[in-house]
Each structure stands twice: as structure tokens, then as C-alpha cells.
One Martini backbone bead per residue (centre of mass of N, CA, C, O) as a GRO file, in nm:
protein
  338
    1UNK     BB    1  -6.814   5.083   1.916
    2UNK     BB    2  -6.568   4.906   2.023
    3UNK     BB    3  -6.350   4.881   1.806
    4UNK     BB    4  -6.239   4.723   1.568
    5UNK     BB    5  -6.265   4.454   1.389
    6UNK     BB    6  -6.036   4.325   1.555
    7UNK     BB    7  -5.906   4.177   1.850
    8UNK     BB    8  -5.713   4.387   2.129
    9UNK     BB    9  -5.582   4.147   2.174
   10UNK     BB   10  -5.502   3.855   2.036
   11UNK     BB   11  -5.451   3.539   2.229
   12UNK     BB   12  -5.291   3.340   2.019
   13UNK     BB   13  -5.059   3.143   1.948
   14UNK     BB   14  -4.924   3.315   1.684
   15UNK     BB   15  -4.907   3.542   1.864
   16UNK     BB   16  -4.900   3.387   2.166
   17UNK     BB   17  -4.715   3.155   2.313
   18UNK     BB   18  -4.744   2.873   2.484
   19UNK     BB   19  -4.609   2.784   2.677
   20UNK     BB   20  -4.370   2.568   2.779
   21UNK     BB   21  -4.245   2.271   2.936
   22UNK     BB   22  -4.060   2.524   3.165
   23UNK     BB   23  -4.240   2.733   3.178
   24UNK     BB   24  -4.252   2.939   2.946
   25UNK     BB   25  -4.333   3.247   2.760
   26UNK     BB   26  -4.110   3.413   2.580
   27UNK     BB   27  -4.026   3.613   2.825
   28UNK     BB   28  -3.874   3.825   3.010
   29UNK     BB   29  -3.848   3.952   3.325
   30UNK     BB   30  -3.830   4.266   3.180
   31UNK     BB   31  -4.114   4.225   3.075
   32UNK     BB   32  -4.265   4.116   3.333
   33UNK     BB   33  -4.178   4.387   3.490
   34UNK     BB   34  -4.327   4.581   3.297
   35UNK     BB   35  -4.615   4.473   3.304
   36UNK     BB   36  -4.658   4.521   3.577
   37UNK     BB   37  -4.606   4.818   3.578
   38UNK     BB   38  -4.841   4.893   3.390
   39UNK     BB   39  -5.078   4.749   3.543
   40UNK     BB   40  -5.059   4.992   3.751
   41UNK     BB   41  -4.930   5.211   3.532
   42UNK     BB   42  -4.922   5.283   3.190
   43UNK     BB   43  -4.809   5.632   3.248
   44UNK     BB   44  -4.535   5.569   3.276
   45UNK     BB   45  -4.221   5.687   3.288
   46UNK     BB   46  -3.942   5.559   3.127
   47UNK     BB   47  -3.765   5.654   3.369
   48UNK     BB   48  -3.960   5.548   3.609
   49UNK     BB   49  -3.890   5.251   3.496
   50UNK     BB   50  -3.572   5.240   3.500
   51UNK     BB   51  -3.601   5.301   3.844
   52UNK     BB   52  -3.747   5.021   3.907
   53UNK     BB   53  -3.603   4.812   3.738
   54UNK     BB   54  -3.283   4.823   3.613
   55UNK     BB   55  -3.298   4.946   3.292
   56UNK     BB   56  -3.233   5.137   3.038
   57UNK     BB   57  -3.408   5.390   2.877
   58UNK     BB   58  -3.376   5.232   2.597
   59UNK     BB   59  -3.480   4.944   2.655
   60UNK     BB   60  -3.760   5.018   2.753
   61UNK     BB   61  -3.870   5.179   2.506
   62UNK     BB   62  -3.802   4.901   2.305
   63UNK     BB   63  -3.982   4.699   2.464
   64UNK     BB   64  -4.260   4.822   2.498
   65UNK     BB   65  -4.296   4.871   2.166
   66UNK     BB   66  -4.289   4.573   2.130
   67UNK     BB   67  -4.506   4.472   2.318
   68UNK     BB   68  -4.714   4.657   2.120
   69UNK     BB   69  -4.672   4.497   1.835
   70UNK     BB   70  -4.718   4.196   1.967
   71UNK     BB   71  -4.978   4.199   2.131
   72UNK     BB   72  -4.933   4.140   2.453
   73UNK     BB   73  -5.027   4.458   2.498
   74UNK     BB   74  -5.255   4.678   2.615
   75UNK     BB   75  -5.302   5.019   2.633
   76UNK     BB   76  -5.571   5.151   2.842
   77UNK     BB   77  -5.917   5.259   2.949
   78UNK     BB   78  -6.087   5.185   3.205
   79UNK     BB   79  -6.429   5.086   3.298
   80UNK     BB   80  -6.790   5.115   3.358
   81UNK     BB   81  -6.966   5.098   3.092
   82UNK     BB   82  -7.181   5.274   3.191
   83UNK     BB   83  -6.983   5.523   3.219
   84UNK     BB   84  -6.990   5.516   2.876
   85UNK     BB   85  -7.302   5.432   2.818
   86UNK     BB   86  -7.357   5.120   2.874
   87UNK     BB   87  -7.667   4.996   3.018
   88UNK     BB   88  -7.603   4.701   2.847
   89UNK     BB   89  -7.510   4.391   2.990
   90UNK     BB   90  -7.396   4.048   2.846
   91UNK     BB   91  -7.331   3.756   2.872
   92UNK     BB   92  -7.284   3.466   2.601
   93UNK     BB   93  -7.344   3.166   2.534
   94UNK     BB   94  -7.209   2.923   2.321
   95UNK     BB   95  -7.306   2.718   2.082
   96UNK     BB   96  -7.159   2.469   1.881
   97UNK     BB   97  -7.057   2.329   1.627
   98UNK     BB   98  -6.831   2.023   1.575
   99UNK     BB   99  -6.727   2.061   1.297
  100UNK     BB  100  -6.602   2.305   1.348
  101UNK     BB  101  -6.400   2.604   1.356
  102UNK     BB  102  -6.370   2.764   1.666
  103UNK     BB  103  -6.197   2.997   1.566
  104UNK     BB  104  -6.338   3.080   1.353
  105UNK     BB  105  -6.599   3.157   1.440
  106UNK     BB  106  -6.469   3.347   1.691
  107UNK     BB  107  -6.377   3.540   1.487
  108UNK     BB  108  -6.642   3.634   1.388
  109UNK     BB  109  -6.770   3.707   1.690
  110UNK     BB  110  -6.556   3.990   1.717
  111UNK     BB  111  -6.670   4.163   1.484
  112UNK     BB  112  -6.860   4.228   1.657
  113UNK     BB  113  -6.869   4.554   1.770
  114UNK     BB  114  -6.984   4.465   2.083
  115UNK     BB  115  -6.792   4.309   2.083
  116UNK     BB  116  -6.506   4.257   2.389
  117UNK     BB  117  -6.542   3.937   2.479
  118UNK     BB  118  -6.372   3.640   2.420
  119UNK     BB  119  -6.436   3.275   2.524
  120UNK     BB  120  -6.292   2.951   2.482
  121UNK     BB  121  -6.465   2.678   2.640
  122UNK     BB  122  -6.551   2.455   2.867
  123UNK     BB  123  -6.840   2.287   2.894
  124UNK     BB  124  -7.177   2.424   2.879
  125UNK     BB  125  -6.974   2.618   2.687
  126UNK     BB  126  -6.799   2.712   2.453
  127UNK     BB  127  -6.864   2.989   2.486
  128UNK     BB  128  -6.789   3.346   2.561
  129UNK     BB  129  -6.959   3.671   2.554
  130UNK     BB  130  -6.945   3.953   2.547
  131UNK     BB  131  -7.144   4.241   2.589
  132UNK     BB  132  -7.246   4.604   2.448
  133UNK     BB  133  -7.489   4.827   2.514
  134UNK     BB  134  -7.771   5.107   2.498
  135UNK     BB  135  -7.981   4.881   2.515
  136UNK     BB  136  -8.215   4.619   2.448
  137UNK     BB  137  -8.258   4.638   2.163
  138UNK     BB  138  -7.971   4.594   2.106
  139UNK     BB  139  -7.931   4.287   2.235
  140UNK     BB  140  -8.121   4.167   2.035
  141UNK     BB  141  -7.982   4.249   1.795
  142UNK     BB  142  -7.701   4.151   1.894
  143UNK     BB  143  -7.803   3.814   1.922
  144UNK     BB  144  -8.025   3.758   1.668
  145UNK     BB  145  -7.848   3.908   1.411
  146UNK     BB  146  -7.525   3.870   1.464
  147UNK     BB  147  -7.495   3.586   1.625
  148UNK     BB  148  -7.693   3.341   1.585
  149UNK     BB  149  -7.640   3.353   1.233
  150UNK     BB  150  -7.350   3.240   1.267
  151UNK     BB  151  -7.144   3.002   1.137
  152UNK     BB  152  -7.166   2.752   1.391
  153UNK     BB  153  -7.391   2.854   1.524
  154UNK     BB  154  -7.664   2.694   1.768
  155UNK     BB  155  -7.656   2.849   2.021
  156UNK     BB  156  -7.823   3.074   2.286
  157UNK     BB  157  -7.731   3.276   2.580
  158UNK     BB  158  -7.844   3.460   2.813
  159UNK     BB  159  -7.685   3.740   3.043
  160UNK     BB  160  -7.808   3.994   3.210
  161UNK     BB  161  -7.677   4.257   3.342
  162UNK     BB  162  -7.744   4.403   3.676
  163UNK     BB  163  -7.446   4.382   3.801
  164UNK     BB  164  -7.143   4.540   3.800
  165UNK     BB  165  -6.894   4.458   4.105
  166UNK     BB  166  -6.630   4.370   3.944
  167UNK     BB  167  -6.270   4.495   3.825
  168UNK     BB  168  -5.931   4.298   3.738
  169UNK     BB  169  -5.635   4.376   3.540
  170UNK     BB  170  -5.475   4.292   3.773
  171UNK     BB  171  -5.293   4.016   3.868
  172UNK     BB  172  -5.156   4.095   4.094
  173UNK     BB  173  -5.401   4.218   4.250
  174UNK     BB  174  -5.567   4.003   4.318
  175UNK     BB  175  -5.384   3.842   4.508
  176UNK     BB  176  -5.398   4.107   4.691
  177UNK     BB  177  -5.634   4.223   4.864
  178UNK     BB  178  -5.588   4.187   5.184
  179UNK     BB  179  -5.419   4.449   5.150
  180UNK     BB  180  -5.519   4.631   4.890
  181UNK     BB  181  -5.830   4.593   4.839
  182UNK     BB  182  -6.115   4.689   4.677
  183UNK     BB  183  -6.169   4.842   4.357
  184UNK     BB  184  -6.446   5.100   4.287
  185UNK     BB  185  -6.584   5.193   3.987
  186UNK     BB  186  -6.702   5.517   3.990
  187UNK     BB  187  -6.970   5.759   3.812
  188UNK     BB  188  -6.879   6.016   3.542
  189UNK     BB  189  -6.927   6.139   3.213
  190UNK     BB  190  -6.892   6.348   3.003
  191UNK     BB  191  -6.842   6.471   2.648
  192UNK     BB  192  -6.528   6.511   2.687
  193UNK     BB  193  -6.482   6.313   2.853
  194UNK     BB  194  -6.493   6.084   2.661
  195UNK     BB  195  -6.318   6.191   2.443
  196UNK     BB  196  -6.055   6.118   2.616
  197UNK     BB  197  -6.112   5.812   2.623
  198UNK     BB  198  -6.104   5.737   2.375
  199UNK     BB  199  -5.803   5.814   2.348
  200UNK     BB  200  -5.722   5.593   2.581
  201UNK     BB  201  -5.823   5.353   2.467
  202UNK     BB  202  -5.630   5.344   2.210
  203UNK     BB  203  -5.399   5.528   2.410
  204UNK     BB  204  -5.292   5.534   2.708
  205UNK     BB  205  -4.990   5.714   2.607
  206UNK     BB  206  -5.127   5.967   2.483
  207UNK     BB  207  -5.029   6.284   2.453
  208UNK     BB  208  -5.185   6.534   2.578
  209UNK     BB  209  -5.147   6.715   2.348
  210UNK     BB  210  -5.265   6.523   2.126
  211UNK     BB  211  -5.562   6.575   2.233
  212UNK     BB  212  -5.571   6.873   2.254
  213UNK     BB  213  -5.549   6.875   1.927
  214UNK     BB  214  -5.795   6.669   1.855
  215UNK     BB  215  -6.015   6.860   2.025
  216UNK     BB  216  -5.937   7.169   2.112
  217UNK     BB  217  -5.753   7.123   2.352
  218UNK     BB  218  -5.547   7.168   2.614
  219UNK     BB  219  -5.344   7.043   2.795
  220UNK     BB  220  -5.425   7.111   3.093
  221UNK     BB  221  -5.711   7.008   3.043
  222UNK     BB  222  -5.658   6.745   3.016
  223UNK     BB  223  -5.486   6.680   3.260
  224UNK     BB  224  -5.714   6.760   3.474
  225UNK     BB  225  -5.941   6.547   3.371
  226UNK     BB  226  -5.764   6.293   3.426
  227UNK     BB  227  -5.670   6.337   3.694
  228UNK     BB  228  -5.971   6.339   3.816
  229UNK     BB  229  -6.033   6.051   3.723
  230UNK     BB  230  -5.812   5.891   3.854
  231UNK     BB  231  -5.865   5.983   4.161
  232UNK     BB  232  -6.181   5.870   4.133
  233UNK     BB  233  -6.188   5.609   3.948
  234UNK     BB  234  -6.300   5.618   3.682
  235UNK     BB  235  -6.025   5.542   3.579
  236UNK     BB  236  -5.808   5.371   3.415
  237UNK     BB  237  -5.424   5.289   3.331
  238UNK     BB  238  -5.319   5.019   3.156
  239UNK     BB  239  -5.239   4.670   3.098
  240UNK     BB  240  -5.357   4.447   2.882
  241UNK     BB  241  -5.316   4.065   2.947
  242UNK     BB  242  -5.223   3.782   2.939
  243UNK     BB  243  -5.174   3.591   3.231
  244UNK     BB  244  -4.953   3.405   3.111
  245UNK     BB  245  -4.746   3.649   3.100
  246UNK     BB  246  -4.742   3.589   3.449
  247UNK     BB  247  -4.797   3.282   3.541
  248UNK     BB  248  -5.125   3.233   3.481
  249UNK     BB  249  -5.232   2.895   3.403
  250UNK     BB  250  -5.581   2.976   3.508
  251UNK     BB  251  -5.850   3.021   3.346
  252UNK     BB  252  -6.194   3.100   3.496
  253UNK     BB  253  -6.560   3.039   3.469
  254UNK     BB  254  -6.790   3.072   3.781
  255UNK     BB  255  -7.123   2.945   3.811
  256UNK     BB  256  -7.385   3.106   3.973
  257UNK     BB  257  -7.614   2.988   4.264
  258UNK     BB  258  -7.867   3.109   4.463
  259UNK     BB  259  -7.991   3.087   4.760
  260UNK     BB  260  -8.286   3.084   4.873
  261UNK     BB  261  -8.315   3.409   5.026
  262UNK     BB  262  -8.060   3.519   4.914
  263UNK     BB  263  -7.843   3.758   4.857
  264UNK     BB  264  -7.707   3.822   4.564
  265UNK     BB  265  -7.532   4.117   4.635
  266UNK     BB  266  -7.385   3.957   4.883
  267UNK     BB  267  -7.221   3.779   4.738
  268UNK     BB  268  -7.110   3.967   4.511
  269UNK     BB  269  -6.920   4.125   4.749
  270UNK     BB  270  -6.793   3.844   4.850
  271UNK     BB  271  -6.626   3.773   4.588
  272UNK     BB  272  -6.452   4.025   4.546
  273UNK     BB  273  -6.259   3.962   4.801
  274UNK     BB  274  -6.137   3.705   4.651
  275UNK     BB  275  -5.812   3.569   4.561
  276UNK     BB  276  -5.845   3.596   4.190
  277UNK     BB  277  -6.099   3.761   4.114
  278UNK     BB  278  -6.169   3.963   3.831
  279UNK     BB  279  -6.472   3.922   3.804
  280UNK     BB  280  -6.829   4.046   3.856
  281UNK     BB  281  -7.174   3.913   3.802
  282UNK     BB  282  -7.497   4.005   3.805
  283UNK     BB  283  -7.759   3.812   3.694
  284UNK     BB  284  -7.960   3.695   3.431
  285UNK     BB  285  -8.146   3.355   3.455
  286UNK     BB  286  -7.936   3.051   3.536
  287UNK     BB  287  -7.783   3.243   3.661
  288UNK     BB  288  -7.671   3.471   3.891
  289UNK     BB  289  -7.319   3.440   3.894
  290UNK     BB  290  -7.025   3.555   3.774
  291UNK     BB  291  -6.674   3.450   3.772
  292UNK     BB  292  -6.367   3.543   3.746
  293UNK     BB  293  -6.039   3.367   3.716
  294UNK     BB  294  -5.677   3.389   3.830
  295UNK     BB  295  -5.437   3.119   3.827
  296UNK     BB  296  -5.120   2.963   3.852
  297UNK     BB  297  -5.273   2.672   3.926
  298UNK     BB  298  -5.477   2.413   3.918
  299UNK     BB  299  -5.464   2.413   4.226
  300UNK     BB  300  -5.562   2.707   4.282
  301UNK     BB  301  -5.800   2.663   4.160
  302UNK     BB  302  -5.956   2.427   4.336
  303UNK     BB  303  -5.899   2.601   4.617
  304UNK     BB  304  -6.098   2.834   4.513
  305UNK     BB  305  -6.353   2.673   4.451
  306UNK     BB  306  -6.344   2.440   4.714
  307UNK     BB  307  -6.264   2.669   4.973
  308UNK     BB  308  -6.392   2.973   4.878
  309UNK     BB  309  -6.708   2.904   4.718
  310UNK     BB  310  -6.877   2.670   4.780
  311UNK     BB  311  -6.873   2.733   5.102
  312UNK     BB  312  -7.033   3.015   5.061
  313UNK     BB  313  -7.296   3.130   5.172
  314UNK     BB  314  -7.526   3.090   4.889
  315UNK     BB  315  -7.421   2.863   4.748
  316UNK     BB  316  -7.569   2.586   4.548
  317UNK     BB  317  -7.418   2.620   4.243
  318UNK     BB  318  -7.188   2.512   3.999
  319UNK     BB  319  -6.957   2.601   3.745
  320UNK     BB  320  -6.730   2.517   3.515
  321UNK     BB  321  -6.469   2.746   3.277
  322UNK     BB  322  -6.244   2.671   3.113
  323UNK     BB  323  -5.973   2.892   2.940
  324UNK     BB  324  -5.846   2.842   2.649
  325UNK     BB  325  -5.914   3.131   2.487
  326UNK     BB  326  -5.850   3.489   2.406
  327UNK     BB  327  -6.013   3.759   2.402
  328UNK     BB  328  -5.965   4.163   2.295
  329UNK     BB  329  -6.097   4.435   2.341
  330UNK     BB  330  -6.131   4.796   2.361
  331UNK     BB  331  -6.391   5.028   2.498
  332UNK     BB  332  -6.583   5.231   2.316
  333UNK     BB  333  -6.712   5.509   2.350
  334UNK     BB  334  -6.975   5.708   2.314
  335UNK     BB  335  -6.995   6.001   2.160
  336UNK     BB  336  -7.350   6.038   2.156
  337UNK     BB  337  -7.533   5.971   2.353
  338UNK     BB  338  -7.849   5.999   2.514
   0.00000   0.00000   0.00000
């Protein structure tokens, strides 16, 4: 349902390594610069990165395709999962065994074909882990039978997201909110618009032409389709990027209640306006609202919880869970809706 076997990157130590004490991340520059520009737009050609970064494009060309063998980066289709199909997401606090290896446990549940994104974090759960299903039953489904039952897991708690708010892959676009606004994404895709998805899901970067030959479709019908579709912000094209390797060295999951009587959805429209949120879901349960954040320092995640966050109207109480290690893989539509 979701892509792969395995999570697509996996942003472990031995596939990328954790910073060094001079605070390197093992990328040049020119890495560094490609990544910010490919978050901005995924499909830029390679003249065009050339002539915005400065540095010839056959290096461009080179250092792009290693950052994408060596799982750095994947260049994918974003949008909001309901837009693709699935009616119901949530995700699902993980309590686990304290004697197993956790990254163990978590590379099995990353198998499970629904789940789309694991972090293993500090606080009230080892882990984090979103689903994606076509409805409750199948929530249901792979919830108790296919998370709950896996060896290493000790209990589950779930989260059926209300309304997902706000979602920002671009990390330094999270840092500037106050000047470039919050990015909106709404709409509808039919089944053509899916599977031309479905293809750039897999590989942001693929060939008009070679989508239309796989569809069975003219290049330039595929052209005018990705053209409205991005126009219209119903999708995205991205890379999706470990934050650390952008030198943001915190990333955070913070739980909110709601104080009684305040509105849920206008709390969760005003966390989605602050910069470095950039994921924001009113849910079901014992928390009212999740929120991920990226920040470049201890310091500015502080700054962010204690400044920005609990002090908000309508905030009654937080949790902090710091995020160990990431897990993801990019999400396929499914090809034949109900």
C-alpha cells in the first residue's frame, strides 16, 4: 500500500552518519546547497541548479544521483494522504520491551505496508509511528494485528487523526513562515491523476514521457496534469531530507490538551503559523494535538516549547518526545480507490 519493503530513506547511523563533534554531517556545501533547492522543487533541471548554486553541471548531476544511491535524499510527491485516498490516519505511540533492540523491533514495524513514518523517541513512548488505511476497519486491522502482535511491542495507544493541518517538508521553509505564509494543500485527484502519483511518488524526478509511456499516455496530457496539479498545490514535488543533514539537530514531537471550551481546529491553525512546526494533526484520544518540530539547537527547541507553544491560549499541558532516529518511506495512492 505504502511503497517498499523497507523504509525509503532510513536515516540510521550506518546509512547516515549522526553528526560529528565539529558539528559536520558528512556533506559538502555543494550537498547541502542541492538539498535546500531540490526541498524547494524536486523537478528543477539540472542547468537550472547549475546556474543558481554555481558549480558545473556535470557535478550537479553527479552529486545528486550519489545523494539519491546513498538514501540522503528522496525526491518524492507529497500531498495530503486523504487527497490520495486514504480516509483514515493516525498515529500510534509504541511502548516496547526494555530487554530487546529497538531499532530491531522498529525496522519490523516499518514492514507493515501502512506505516509510512517511525520515529523512536524519548518520553511517554519509545516510538511514533503514523498509519494510513482506506477506513476504520482496516485501521483496526493493522493496528491489532499486525503492530500490536509484533515481538519487542509491549502495548499500543492509538491517535485517529480529526483533521491533519499542516504539513512542511521543506525545513527551512518551516523557519520562515512570517514571510512566505503557511502552504495550504487541498483538493481532489481522479484515477488518471493517481496513477501519474503513484509514479512520482516512486521517483520525483521521472521523465514525462517515460510516465506517458507507462500509462499509455501522450507526454505532453502527462505535462499538463503534474502542471495543474502543482499549480493548484495538490501536490508537491520534494526532496525529503533527514533534517540533520541541513543542520537542524532537533527534531521534536510536542502533545497538547486543549483547554475545555477552547476550539480544538483554531489552536491547531495557530500552532501551524510558528516557525519550525512543520506537521500538525488534531486527533483523537488523550491528546488533543501532535505537532512535530524541526530546530537548528537545544536552545531554539526550548525557546519554541517554552515561548511559543505553552504559552498559547487554549494550550493546558505538553509533552515532549525528542526523536532518536527516523524512519520513512513516500506514500503510494492506492491505484483503485473505493
Amino acid at each position: 500500500m505504502c511503497g517498499p519493503d523497507d523504509p525509503v530513506p532510513s536515516f540510521l547511523p550506518g546509512v547516515f552518519p549522526l553528526p560529528s563533534d565539529d558539528g559536520s554531517s558528512g556533506l559538502s556545501d555543494t550537498d547541502r546547497a542541492l538539498i535546500r533547492a531540490l526541498q524547494a522543487d524536486g523537478r528543477q533541471s539540472f542547468v537550472a541548479l547549475s546556474k543558481a548554486i554555481g558549480v558545473p553541471e556535470r557535478t550537479i548531476r553527479r552529486r545528486v544521483n550519489q545523494l539519491l544511491a546513498d538514501q540522503v535524499i528522496q525526491i518524492t510527491a507529497v500531498t495530503d494522504p486523504a487527497v490520495l485516498g486514504y480516509r483514515v490516519a493516525a498515529l500510534v505511540g509504541l511502548h516496547l520491551d526494555g530487554g530487546r533492540n529497538v531499532r530491531a523491533v522498529i525496522a519490523s514495524v516499518t514492514r507493515v505496508a501502512a506505516v509510512d513514518y517511525a520515529v523512536i523517541t524519548t518520553g511517554r513512548y519509545d516510538a511514533l509511528v503514523e498509519v494510513l488505511c482506506r477506513d476504520t476497519s482496516e485501521l483496526l486491522s493493522v493496528v491489532h494485528e499486525s503492530l500490536a502482535p509484533l515481538p519487542g511491542v509491549r502495548g499500543v495507544e492509538i491517535f485517529p487523526y480529526v483533521q491533519l493541518h499542516y504539513q512542511e517538508p521543506e525545513w527551512d521553509a518551516a523557519q520562515e513562515k512570517a514571510r512566505n505564509g503557511v502552504r495550504d494543500v487541498r483538493g481532489s485527484l481522479d484515477a488518471t491523476d493517481r496513477k501519474i502519483v503513484a509514479e512520482l511518488t516512486g521517483d520525483g524526478r521521472l521523465a514525462f514521457s517515460v510516465i506517458g509511456d507507462r500509462l499509455g499516455m501522450s507526454e505532453s496530457q502527462v505535462r499538463k496534469r503534474v502542471t495543474r496539479l502543482l499549480a493548484e498545490r495538490i501536490i508537491r514535488i520534494t526532496a525529503i531530507a533527514n533534517p540533520r543533514s541541513l543542520g537542524f539537530e532537533n527534531q521534536v514531537w510536542v502533545a497538547i490538551r486543549c483547554t475545555p471550551g477552547h476550539s480544538v481546529a483554531d489552536l491547531a491553525e495557530t500552532l501551524t503559523r510558528i516557525p519550525s512546526i512543520t506537521y500538525v494533526a488534531a486527533c483523537a484520544g488523550r491528546f488533543d494535538i501532535f505537532a512535530e518540530a524541526v530546530c537548528r539547537s537545544t536552545q531554539d527547541m526550548a525557546r519554541l516549547v517554552d515561548g511559543e507553544i505553552r504559552t498559547l491560549t487554549g494550550v493546558t499541558h505538553t509533552e515532549l518526545m525528542l526523536c532518536l532516529d527516523l524512519y520513512y518511506r513516500a506514500v503510494q495512492p492506492p491505484l483503485e480507490p473505493e
